[in-house]
Tab-separated table of N, CA and C and ligand atoms in Angstrom:
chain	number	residue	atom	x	y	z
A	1269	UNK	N	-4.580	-15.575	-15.690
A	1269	UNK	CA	-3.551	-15.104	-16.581
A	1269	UNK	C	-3.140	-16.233	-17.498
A	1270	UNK	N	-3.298	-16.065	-18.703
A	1270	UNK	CA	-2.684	-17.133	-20.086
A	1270	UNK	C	-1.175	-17.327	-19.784
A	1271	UNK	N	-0.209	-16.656	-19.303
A	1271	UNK	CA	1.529	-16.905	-18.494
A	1271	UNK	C	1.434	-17.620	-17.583
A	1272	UNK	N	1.835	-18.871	-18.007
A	1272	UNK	CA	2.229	-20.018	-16.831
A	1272	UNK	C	2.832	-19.695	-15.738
A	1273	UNK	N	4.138	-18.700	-16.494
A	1273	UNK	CA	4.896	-18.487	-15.645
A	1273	UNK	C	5.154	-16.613	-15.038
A	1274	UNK	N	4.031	-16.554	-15.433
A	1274	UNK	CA	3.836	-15.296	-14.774
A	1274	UNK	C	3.301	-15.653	-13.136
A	1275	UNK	N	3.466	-14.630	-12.008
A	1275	UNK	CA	3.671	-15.328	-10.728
A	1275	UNK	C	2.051	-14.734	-10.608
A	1276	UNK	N	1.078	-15.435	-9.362
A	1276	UNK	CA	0.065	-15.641	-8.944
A	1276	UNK	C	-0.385	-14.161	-8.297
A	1277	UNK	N	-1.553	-14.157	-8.600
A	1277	UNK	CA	-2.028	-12.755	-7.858
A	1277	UNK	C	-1.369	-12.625	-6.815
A	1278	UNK	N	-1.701	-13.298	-5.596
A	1278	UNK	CA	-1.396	-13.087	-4.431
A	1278	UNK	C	0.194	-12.442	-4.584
A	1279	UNK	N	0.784	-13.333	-5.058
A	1279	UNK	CA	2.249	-13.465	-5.127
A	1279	UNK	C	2.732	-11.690	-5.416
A	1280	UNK	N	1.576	-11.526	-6.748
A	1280	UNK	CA	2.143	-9.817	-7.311
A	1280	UNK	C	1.633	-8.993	-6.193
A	1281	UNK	N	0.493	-9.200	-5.124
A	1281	UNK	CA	-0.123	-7.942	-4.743
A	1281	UNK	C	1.115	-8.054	-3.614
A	1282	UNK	N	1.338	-9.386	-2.668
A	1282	UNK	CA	2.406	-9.437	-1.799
A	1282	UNK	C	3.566	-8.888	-2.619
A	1283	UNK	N	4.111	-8.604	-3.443
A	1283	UNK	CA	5.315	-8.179	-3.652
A	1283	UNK	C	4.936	-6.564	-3.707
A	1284	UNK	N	4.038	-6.043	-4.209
A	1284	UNK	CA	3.886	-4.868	-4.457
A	1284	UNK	C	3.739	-4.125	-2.834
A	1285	UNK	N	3.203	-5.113	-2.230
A	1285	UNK	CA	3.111	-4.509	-0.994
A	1285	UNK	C	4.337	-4.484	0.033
A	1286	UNK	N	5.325	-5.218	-0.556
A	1286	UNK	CA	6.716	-4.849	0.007
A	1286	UNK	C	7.725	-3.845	-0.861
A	1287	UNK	N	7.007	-3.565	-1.965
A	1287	UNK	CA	7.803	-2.350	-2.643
A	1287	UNK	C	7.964	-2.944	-3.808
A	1288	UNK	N	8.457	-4.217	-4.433
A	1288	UNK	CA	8.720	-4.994	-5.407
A	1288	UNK	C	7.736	-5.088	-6.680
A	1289	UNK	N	8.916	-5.212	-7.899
A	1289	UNK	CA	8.071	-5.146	-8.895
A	1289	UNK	C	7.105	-6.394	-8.812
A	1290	UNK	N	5.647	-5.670	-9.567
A	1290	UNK	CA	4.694	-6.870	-9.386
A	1290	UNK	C	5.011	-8.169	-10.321
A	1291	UNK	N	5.392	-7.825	-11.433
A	1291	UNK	CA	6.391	-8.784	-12.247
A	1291	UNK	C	6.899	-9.492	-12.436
A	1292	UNK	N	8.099	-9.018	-11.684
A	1292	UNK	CA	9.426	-10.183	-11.180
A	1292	UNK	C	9.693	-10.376	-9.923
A	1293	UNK	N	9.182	-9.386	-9.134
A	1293	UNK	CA	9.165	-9.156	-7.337
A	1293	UNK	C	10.539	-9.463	-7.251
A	1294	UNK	N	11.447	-8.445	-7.748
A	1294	UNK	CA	12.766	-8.784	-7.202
A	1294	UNK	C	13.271	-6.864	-7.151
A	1295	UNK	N	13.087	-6.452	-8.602
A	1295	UNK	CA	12.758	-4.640	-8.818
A	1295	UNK	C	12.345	-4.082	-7.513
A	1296	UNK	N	12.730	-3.133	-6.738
A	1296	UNK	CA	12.263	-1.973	-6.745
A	1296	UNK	C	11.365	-1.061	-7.372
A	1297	UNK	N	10.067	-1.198	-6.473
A	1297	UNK	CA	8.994	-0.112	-7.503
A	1297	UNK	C	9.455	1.384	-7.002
A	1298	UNK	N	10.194	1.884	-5.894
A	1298	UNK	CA	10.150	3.049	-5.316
A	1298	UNK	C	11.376	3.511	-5.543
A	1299	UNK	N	11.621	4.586	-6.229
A	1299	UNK	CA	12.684	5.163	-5.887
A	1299	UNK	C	13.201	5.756	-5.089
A	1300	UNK	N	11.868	6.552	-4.146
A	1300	UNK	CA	12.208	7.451	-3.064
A	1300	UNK	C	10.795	6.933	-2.028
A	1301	UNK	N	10.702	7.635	-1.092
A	1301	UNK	CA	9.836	7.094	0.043
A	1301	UNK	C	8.630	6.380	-0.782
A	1302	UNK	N	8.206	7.160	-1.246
A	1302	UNK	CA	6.616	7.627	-2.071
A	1302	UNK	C	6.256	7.393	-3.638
A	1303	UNK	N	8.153	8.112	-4.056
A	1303	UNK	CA	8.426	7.994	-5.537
A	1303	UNK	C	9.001	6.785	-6.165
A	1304	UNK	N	6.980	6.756	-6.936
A	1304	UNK	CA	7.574	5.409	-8.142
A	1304	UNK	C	8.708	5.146	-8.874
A	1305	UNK	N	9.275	4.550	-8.784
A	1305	UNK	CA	10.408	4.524	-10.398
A	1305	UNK	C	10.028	4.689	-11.376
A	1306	UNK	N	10.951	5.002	-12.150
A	1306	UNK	CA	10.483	4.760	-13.969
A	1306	UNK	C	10.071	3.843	-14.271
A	1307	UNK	N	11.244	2.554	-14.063
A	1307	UNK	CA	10.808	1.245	-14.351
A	1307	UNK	C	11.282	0.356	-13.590
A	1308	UNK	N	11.281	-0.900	-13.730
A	1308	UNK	CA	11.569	-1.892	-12.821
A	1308	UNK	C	13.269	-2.314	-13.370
A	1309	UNK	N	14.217	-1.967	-12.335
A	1309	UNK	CA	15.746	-2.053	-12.428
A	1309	UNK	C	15.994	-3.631	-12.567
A	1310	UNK	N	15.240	-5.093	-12.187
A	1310	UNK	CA	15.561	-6.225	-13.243
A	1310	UNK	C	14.686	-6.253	-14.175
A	1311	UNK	N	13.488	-6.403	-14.405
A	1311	UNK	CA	13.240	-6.486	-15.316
A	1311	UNK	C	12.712	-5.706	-16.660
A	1312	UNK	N	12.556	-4.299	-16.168
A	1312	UNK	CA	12.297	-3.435	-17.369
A	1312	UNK	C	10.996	-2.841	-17.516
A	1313	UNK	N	9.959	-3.636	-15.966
A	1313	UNK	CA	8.623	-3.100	-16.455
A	1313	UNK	C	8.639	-1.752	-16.309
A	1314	UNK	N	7.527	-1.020	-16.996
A	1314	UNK	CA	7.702	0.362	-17.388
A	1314	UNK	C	6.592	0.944	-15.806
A	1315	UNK	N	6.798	1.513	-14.968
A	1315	UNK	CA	6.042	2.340	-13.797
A	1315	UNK	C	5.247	3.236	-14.428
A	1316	UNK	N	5.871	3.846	-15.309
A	1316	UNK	CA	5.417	5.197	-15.403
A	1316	UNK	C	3.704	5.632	-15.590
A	1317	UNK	N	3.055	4.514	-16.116
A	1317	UNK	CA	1.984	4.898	-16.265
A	1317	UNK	C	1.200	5.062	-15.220
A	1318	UNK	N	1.733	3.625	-13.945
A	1318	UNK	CA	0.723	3.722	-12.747
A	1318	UNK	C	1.089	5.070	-12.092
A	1319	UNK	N	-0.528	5.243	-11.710
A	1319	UNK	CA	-0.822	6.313	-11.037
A	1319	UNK	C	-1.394	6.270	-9.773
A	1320	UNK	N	-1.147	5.529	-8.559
A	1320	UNK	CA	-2.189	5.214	-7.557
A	1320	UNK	C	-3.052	6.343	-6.850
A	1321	UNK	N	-2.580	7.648	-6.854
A	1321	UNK	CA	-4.004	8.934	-6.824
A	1321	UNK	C	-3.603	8.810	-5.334
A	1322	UNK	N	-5.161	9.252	-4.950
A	1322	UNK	CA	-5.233	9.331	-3.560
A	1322	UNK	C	-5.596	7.559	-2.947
A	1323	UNK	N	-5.586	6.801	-3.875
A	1323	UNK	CA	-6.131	5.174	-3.502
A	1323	UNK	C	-5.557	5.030	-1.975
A	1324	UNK	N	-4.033	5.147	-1.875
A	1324	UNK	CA	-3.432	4.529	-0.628
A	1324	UNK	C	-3.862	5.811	0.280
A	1325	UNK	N	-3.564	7.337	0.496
A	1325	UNK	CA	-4.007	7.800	1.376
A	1325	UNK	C	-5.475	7.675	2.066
A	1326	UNK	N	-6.145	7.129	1.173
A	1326	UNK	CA	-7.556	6.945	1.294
A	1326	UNK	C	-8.006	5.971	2.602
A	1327	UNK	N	-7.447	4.601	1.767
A	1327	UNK	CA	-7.261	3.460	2.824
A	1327	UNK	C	-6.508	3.777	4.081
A	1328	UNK	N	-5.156	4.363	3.880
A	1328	UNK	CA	-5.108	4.784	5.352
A	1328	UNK	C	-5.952	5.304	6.232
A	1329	UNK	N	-6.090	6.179	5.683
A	1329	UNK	CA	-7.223	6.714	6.490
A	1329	UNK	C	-8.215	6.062	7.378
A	1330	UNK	N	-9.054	5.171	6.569
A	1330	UNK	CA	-9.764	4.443	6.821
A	1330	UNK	C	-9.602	3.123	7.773
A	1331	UNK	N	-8.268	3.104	7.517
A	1331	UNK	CA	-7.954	1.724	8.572
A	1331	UNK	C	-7.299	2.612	9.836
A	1332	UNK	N	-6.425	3.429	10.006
A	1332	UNK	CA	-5.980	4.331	11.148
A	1332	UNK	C	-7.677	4.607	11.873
A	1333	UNK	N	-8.210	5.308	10.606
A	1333	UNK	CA	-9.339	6.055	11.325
A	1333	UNK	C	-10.447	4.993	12.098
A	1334	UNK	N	-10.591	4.049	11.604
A	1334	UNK	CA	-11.732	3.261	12.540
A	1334	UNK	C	-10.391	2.123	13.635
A	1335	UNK	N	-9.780	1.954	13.455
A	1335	UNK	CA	-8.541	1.648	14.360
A	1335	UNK	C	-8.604	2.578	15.463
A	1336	UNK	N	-7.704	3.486	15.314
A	1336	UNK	CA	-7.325	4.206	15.995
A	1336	UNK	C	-8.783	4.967	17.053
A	1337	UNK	N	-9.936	5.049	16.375
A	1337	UNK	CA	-11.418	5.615	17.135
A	1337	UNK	C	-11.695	4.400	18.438
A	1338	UNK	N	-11.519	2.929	17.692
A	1338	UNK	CA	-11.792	1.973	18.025
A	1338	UNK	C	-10.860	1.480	19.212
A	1339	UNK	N	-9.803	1.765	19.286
A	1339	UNK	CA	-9.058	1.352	20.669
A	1339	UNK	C	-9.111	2.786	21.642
A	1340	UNK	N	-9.444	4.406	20.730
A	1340	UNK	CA	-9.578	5.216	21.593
A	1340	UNK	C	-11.264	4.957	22.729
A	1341	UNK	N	-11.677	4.363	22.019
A	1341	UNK	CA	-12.919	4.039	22.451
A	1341	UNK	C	-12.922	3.194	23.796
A	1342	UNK	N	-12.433	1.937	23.182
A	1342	UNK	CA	-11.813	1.160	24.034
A	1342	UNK	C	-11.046	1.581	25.498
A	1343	UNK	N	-10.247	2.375	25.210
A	1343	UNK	CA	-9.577	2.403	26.211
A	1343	UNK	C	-10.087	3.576	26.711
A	1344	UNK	N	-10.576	4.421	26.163
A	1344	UNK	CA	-12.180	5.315	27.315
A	1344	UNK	C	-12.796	4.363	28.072
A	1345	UNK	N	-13.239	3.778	27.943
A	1345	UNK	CA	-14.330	2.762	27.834
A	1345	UNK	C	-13.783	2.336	29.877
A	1346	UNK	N	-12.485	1.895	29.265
A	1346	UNK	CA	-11.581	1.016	30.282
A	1346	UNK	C	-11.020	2.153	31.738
A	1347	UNK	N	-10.734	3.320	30.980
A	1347	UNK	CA	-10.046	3.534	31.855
A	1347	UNK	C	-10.502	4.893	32.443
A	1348	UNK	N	-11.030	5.675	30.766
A	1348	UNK	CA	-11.438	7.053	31.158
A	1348	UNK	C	-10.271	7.909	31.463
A	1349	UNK	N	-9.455	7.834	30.892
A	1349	UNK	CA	-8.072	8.849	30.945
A	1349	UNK	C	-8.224	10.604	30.521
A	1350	UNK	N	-7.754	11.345	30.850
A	1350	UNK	CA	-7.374	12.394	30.908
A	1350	UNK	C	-7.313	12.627	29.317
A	1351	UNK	N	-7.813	13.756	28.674
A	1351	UNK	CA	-8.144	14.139	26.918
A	1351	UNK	C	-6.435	14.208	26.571
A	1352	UNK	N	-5.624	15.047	27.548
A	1352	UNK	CA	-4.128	15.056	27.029
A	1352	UNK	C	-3.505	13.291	26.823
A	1353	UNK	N	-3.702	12.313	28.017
A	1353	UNK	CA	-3.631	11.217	27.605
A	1353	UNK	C	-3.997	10.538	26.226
A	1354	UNK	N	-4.901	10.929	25.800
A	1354	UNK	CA	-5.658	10.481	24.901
A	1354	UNK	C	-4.472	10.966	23.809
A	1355	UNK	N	-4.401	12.184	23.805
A	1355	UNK	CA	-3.686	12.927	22.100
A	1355	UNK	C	-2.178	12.388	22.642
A	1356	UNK	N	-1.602	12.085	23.448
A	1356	UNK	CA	-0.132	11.403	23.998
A	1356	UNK	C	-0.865	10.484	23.043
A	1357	UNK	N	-1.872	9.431	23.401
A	1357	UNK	CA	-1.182	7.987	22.627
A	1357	UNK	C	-1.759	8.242	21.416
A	1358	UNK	N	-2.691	8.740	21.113
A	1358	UNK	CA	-2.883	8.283	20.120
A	1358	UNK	C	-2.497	9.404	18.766
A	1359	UNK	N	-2.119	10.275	18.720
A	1359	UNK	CA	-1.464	11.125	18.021
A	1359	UNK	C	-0.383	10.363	17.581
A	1360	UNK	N	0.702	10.136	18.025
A	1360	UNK	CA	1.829	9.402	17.521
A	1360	UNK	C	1.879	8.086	16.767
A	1361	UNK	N	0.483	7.752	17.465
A	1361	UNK	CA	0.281	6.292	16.445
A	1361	UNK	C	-0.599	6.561	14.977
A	1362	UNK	N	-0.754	7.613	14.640
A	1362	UNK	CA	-1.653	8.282	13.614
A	1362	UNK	C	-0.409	8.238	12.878
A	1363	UNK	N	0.415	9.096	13.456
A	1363	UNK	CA	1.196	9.770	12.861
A	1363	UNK	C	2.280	8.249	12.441
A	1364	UNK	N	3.014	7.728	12.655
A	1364	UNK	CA	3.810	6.309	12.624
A	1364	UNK	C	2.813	5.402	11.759
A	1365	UNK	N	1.683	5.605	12.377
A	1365	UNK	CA	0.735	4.061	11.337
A	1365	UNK	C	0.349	4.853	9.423
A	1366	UNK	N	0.311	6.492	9.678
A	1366	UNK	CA	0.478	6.834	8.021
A	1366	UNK	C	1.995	6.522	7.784
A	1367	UNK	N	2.852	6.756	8.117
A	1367	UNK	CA	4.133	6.622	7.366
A	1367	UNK	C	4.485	5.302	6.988
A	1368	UNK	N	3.833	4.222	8.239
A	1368	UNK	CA	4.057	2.829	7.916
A	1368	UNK	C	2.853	2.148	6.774
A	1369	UNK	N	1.982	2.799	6.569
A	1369	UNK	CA	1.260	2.445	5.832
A	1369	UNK	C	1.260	2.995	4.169
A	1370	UNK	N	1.305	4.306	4.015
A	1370	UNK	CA	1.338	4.434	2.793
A	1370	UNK	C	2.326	3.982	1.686
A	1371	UNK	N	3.212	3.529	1.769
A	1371	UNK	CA	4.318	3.201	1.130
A	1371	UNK	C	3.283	1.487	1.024
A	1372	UNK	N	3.164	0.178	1.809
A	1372	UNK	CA	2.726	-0.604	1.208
A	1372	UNK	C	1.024	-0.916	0.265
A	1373	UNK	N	0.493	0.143	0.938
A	1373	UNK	CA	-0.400	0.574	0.375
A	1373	UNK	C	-0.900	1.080	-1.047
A	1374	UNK	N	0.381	2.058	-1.183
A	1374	UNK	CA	0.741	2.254	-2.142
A	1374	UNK	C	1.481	1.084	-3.562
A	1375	UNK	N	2.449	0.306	-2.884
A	1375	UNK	CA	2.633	-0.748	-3.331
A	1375	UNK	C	1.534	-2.109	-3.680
A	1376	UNK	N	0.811	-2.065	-3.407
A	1376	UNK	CA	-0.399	-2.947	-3.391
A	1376	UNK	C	-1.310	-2.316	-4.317
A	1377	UNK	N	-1.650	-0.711	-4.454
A	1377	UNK	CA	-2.280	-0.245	-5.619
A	1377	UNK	C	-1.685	-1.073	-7.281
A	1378	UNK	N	-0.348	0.149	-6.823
A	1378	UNK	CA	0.539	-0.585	-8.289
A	1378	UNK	C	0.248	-1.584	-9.302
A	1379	UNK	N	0.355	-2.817	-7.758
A	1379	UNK	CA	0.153	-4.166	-8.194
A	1379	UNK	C	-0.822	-4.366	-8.821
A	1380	UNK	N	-2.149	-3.917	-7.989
A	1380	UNK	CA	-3.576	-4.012	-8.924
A	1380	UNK	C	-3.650	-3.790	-10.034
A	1381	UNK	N	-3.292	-2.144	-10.165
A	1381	UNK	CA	-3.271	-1.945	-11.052
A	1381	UNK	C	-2.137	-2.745	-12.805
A	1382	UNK	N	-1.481	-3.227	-12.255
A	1382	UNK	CA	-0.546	-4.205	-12.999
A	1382	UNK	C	-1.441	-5.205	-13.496
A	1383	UNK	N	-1.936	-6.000	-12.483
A	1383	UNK	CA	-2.647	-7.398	-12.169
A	1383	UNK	C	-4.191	-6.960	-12.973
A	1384	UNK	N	-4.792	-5.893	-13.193
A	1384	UNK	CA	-5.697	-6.211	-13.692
A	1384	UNK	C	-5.873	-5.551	-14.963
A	1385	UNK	N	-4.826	-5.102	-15.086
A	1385	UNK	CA	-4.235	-4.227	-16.391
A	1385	UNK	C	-5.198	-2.696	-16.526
A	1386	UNK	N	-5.064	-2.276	-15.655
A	1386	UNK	CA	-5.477	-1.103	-15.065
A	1386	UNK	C	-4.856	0.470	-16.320
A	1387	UNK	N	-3.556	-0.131	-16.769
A	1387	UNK	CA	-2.410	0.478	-17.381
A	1387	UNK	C	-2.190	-0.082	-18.554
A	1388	UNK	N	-2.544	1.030	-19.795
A	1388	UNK	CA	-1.977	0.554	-20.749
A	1388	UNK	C	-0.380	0.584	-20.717
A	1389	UNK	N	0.036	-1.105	-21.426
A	1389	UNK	CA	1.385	-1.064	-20.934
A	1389	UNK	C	2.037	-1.739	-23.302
A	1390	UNK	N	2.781	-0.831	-23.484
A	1390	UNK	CA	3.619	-1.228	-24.994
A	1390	UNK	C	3.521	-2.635	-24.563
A	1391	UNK	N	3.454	-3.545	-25.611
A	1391	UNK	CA	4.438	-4.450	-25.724
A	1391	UNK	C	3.213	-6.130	-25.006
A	1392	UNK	N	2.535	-5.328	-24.083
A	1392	UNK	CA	1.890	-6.824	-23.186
A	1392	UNK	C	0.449	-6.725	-24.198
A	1393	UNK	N	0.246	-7.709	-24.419
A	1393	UNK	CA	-1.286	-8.240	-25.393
A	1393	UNK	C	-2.186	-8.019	-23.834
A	1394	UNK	N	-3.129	-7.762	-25.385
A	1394	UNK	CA	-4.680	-8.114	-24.222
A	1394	UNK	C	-5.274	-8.912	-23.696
A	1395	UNK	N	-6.603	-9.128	-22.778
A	1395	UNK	CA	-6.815	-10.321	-22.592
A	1395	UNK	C	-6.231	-10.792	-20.712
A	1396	UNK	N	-7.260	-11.606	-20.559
A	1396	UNK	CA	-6.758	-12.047	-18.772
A	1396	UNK	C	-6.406	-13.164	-19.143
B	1646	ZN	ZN1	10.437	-6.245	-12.442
C-alpha cells in the first residue's frame, strides 16, 4: 500500500475479523449479528458495496465440516460410542461453532475485500 499510514494487512484482516472497520479498526462493521453497516461510525468508510456472498458460510462449513468429521472420527476410533452419543456431542458443536464463526468470517471477507480493493470505493485512487 503507497499509505504509510494506512495500517498493515494483517492488522486490517485482524480487525475485520473482530468486527472492526478494516480502516481505522476502531468502527463497527456490523450493525446487527450478520448485518453490515452502511458505513464505518469513526471513520466514514462506505460498507455498502462489500458483499461477502456465501464466502463466510462456505468456509464454515469447511472448517466445522472436516473438524467436526475429524474428532467424530477420532473419538469412534477411541471409544466407539453409541450413534445418539455421537449427535449429543457433536450436533451442538455444529451448531455453536456456525454462530461463532460466521460473524468473524464474515469480518475477514470484508477486510479482503477492502485490502485488495475488491470494491469500487468514491474517493480512494487506484493502484496497490
Ligand atoms: Zn473506520
Amino acid at each position: 500500500m503507497n499509505d504509510p499510514a494506512a495500517p498493515s494487512t494483517s492488522a486490517m484482516l485482524a480487525a475485520g475479523m473482530r468486527g472492526l472497520c478494516p480502516r481505522c479498526r476502531r468502527g463497527r462493521l456490523f450493525s446487527g449479528f450478520l448485518k453490515v453497516a452502511d458505513r464505518c461510525p469513526a471513520c466514514g468508510l462506505d460498507f455498502s458495496g462489500h458483499d461477502a456472498g456465501d464466502g463466510p458460510a462456505v468456509a464454515a462449513i469447511f472448517i466445522l465440516g472436516f473438524g467436526v468429521t475429524g474428532l467424530a472420527g477420532f473419538v469412534e476410533y477411541l471409544f466407539a460410542p453409541p450413534m445418539w452419543l455421537h449427535a449429543l456431542l457433536w450436533l451442538p458443536l455444529i451448531g455453536l461453532g456456525a454462530v461463532g464463526l460466521l460473524q468473524p468470517l464474515k469480518g475477514l471477507t470484508i477486510a479482503l475485500q477492502y485490502r485488495f480493493r475488491a470494491v469500487d470505493e468514491p474517493g480512494r485512487l487506484g493502484g496497490t
